[in-house]
mmCIF file of C-alpha atoms in Angstrom:
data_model
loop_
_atom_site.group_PDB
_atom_site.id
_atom_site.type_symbol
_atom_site.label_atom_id
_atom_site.label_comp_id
_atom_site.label_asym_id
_atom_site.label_seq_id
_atom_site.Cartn_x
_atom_site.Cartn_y
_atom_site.Cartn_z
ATOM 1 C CA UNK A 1 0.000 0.000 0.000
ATOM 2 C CA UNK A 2 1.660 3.612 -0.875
ATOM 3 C CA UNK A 3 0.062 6.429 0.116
ATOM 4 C CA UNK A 4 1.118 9.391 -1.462
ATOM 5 C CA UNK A 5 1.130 12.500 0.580
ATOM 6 C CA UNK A 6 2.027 16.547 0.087
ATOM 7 C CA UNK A 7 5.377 16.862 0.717
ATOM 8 C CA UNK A 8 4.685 20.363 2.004
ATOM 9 C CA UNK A 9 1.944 18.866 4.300
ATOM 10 C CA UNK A 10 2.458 18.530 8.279
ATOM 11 C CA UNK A 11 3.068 15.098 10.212
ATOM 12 C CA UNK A 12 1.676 14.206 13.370
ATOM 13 C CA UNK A 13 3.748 12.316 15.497
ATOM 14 C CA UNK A 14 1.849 10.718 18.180
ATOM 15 C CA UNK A 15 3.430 8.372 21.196
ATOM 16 C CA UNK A 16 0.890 6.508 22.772
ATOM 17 C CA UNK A 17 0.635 6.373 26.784
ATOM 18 C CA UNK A 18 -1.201 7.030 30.049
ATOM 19 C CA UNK A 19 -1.085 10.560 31.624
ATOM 20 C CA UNK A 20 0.295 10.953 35.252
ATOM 21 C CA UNK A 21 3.495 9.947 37.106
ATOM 22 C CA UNK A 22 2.283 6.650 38.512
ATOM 23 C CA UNK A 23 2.473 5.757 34.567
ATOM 24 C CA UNK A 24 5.633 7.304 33.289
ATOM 25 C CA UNK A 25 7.973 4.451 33.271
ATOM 26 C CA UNK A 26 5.360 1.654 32.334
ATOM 27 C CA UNK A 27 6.061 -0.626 29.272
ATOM 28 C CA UNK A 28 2.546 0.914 28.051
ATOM 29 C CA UNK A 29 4.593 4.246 27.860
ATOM 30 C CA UNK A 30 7.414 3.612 25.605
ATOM 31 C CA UNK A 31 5.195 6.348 23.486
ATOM 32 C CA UNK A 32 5.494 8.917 25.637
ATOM 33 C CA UNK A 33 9.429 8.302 26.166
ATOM 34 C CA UNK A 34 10.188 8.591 22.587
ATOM 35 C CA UNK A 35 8.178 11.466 22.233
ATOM 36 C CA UNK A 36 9.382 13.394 25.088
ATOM 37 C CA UNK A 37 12.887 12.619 23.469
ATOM 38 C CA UNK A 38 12.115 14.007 19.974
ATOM 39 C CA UNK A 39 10.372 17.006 21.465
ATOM 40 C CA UNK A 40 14.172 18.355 23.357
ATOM 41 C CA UNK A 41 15.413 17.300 20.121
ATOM 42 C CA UNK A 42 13.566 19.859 18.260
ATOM 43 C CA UNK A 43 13.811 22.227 21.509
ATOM 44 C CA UNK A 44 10.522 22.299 22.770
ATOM 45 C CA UNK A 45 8.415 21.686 25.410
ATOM 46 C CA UNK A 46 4.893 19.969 25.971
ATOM 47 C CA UNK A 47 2.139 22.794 26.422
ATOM 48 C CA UNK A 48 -2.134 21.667 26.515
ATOM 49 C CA UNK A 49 -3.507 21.854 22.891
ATOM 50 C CA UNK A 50 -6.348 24.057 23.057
ATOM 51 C CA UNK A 51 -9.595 22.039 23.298
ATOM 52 C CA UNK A 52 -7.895 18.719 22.234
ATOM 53 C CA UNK A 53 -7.141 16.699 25.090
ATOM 54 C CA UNK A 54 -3.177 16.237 24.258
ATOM 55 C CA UNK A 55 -0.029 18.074 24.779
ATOM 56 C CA UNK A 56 1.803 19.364 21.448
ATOM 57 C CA UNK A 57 4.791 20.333 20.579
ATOM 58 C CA UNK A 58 5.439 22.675 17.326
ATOM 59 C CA UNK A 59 8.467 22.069 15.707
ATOM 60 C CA UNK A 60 10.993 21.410 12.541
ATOM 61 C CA UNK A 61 13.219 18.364 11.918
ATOM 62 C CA UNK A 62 15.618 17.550 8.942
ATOM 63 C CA UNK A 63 18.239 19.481 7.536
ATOM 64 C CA UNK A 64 17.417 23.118 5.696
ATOM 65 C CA UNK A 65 15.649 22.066 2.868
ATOM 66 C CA UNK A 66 13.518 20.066 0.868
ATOM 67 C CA UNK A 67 13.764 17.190 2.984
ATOM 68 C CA UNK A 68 12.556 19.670 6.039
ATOM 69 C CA UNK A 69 9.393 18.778 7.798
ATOM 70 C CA UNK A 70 7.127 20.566 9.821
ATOM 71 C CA UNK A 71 5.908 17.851 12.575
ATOM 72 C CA UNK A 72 3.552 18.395 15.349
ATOM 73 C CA UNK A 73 4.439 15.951 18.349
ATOM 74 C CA UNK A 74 2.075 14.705 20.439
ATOM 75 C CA UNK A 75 0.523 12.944 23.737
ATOM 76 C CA UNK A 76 -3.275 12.496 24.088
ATOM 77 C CA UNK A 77 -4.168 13.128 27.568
ATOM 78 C CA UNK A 78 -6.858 10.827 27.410
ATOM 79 C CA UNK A 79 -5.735 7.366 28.775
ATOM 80 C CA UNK A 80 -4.982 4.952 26.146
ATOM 81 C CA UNK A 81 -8.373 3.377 25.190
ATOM 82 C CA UNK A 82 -9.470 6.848 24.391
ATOM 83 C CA UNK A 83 -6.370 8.182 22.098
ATOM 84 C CA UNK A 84 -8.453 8.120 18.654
ATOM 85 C CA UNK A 85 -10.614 11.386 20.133
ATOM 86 C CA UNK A 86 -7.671 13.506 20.483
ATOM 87 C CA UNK A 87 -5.188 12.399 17.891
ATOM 88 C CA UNK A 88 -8.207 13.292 15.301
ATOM 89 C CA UNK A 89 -8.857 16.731 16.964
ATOM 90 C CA UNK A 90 -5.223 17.279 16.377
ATOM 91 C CA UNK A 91 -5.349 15.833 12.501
ATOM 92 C CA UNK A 92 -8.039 17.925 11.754
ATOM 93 C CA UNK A 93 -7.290 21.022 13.357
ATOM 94 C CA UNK A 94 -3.381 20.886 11.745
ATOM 95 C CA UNK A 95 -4.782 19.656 8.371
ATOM 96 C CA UNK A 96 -2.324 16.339 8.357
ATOM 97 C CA UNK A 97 -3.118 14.023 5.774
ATOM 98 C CA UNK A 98 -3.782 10.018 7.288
ATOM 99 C CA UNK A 99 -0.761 9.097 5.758
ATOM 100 C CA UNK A 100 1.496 11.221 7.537
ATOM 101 C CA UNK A 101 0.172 10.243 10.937
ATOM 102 C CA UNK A 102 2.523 8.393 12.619
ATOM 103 C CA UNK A 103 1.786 6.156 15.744
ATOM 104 C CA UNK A 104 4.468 5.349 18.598
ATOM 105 C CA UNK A 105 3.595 2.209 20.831
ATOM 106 C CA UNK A 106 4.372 -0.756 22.487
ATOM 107 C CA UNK A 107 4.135 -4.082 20.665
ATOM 108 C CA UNK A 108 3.925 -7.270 22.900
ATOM 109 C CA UNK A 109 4.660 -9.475 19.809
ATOM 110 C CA UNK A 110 8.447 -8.188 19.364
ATOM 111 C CA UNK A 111 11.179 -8.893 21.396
ATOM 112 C CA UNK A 112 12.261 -6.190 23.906
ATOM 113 C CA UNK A 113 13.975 -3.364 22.020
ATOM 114 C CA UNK A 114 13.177 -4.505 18.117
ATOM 115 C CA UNK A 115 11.862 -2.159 16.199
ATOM 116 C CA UNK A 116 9.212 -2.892 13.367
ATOM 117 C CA UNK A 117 7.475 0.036 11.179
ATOM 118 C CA UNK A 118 4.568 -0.013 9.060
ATOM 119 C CA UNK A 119 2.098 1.676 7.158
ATOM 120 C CA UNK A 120 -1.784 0.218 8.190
ATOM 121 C CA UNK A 121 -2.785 -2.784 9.438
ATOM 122 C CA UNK A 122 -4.678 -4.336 12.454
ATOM 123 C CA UNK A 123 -4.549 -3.102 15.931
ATOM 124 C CA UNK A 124 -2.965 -6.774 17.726
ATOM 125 C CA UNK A 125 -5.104 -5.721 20.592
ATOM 126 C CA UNK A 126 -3.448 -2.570 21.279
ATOM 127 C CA UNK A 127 -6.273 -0.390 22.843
ATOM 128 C CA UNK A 128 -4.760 3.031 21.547
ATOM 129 C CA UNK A 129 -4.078 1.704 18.269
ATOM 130 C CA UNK A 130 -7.905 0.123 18.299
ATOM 131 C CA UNK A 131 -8.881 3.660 18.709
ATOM 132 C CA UNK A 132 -7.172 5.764 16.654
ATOM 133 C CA UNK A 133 -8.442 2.879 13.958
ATOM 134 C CA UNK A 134 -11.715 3.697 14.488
ATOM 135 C CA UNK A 135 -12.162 7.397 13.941
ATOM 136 C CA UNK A 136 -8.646 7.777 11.343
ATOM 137 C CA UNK A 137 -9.216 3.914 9.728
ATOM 138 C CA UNK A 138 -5.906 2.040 9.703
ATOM 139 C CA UNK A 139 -4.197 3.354 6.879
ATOM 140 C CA UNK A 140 -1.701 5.595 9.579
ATOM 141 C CA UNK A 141 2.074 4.900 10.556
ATOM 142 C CA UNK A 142 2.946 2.868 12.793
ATOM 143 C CA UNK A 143 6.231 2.800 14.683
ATOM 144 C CA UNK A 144 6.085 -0.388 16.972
ATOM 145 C CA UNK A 145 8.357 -0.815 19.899
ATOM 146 C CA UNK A 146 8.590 -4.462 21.253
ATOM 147 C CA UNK A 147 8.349 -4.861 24.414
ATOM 148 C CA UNK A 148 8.299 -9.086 24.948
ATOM 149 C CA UNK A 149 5.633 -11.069 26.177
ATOM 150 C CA UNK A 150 4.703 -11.239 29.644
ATOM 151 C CA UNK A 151 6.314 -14.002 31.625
ATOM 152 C CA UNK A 152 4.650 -16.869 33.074
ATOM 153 C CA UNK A 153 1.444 -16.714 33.407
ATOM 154 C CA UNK A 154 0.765 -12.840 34.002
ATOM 155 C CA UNK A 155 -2.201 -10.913 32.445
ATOM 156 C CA UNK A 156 -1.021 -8.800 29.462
ATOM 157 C CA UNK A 157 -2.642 -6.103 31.142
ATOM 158 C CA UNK A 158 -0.754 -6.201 34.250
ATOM 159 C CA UNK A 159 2.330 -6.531 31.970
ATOM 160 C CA UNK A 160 2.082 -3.633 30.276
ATOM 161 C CA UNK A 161 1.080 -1.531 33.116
ATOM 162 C CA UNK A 162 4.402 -2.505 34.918
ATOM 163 C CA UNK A 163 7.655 -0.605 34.925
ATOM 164 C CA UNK A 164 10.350 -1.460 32.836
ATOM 165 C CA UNK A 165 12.406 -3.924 34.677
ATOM 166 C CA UNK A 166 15.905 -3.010 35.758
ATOM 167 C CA UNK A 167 17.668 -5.201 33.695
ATOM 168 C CA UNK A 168 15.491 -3.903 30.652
ATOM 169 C CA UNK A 169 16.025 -0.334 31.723
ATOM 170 C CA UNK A 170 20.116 -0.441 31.586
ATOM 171 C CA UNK A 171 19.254 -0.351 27.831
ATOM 172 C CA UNK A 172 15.887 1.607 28.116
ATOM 173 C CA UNK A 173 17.411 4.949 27.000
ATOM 174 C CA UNK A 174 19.752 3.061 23.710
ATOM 175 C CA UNK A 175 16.936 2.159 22.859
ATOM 176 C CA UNK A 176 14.290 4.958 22.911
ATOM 177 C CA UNK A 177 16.985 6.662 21.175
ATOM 178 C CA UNK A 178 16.919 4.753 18.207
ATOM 179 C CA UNK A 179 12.971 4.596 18.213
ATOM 180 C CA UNK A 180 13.184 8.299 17.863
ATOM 181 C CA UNK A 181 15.511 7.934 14.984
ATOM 182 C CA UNK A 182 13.684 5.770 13.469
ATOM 183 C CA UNK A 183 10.935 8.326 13.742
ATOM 184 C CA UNK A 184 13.037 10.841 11.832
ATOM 185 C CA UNK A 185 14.392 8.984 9.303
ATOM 186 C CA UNK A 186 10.347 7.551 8.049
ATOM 187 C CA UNK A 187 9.244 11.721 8.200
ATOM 188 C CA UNK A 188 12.165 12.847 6.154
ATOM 189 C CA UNK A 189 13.180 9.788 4.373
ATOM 190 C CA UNK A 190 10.111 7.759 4.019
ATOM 191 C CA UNK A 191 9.410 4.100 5.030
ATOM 192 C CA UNK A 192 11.253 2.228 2.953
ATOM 193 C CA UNK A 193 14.319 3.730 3.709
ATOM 194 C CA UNK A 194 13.169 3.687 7.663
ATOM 195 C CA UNK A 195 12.024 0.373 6.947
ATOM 196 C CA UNK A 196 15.871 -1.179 5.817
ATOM 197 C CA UNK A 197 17.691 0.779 8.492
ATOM 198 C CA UNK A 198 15.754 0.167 11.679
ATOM 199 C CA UNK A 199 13.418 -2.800 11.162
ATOM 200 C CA UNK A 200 16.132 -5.526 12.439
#
């Protein structure tokens, strides 16, 4: 599936979480950590987006250009079975084509750390994705961060609502840092070329 988009058109970078401290360092917020990251690379902060329930950051990334982007980061305030509400407040009000929505989350099915991006598909339970399906259709980014499977025989819910262990979280920030990356290179180079580089 290609979708072919405006190149002068805005993307909307979206990491997927819970709002509130007791949530910050669960799996279920690997979305929030890699957008947090890209937002102090672009030198901004997090402000409340007018009547959408999400926090946005404004910014530029890629060099001067053609191959410069306007993106709009952000984190729906919503809890994550609600995220499709916001993130389509934010696509409308910005005018950002489908296509160049791009969705940060955890993915149970990949090993802890392995990146895997796409364009569309199903939602593999994820209760963010599910949503943002429903009002956008699937036909969005996706940039999946694995997080493993839970161990034994603990509820995937419980799983993803823990912290990162501390083994896992000697590597936590490595690896954030190349999610973000990978989030750059898909905006400016497109997901092919994302795609080769970061889906190992």
């Amino acid at each position: 599936m290609h979708v072919t988009t405006d190149a002068s058109a805005p993307w909307l970078v979206v990491g997927l979480g819970n709002p509130g401290p007791e949530y910050a360092m669960n799996r279920h917020n690997v979305g929030f950590m890699v957008a947090d990251l890209l937002a102090e690379r672009i030198g901004g902060r997090f402000k409340r987006a007018g009547k959408a329930q999400a926090q946005v950051v404004e910014g530029r990334i890629g060099p001067p250009g053609p191959a410069n982007r306007r993106v709009i980061l952000a984190k729906p305030m919503s809890f994550m079975n609600l995220s499709g509400g916001p993130v389509n407040a934010l696509r409308d009000f910005y005018k950002v084509p489908v296509g160049n929505v791009v969705a940060v989350h955890d993915e149970l099915d990949i090993d802890y750390g392995v990146l895997r991006l796409k364009l569309g598909g199903g939602d593999n339970g994820h209760n963010g994705l599910k949503s943002m399906t429903k009002v956008l259709g699937p036909d969005y980014h996706r940039v999946r961060f694995g997080i493993g499977r839970p161990p034994g025989r603990m509820q995937v819910a419980d799983f993803v609502l823990k912290d990162f262990a501390s083994a896992e979280r000697k590597e936590l920030d490595y690896f954030v840092d190349r999610a973000a990356d990978a989030v750059e290179c898909l905006v400016i180079e497109g997901l092919e070329r994302a795609q080769s580089t970061y889906n190992s």
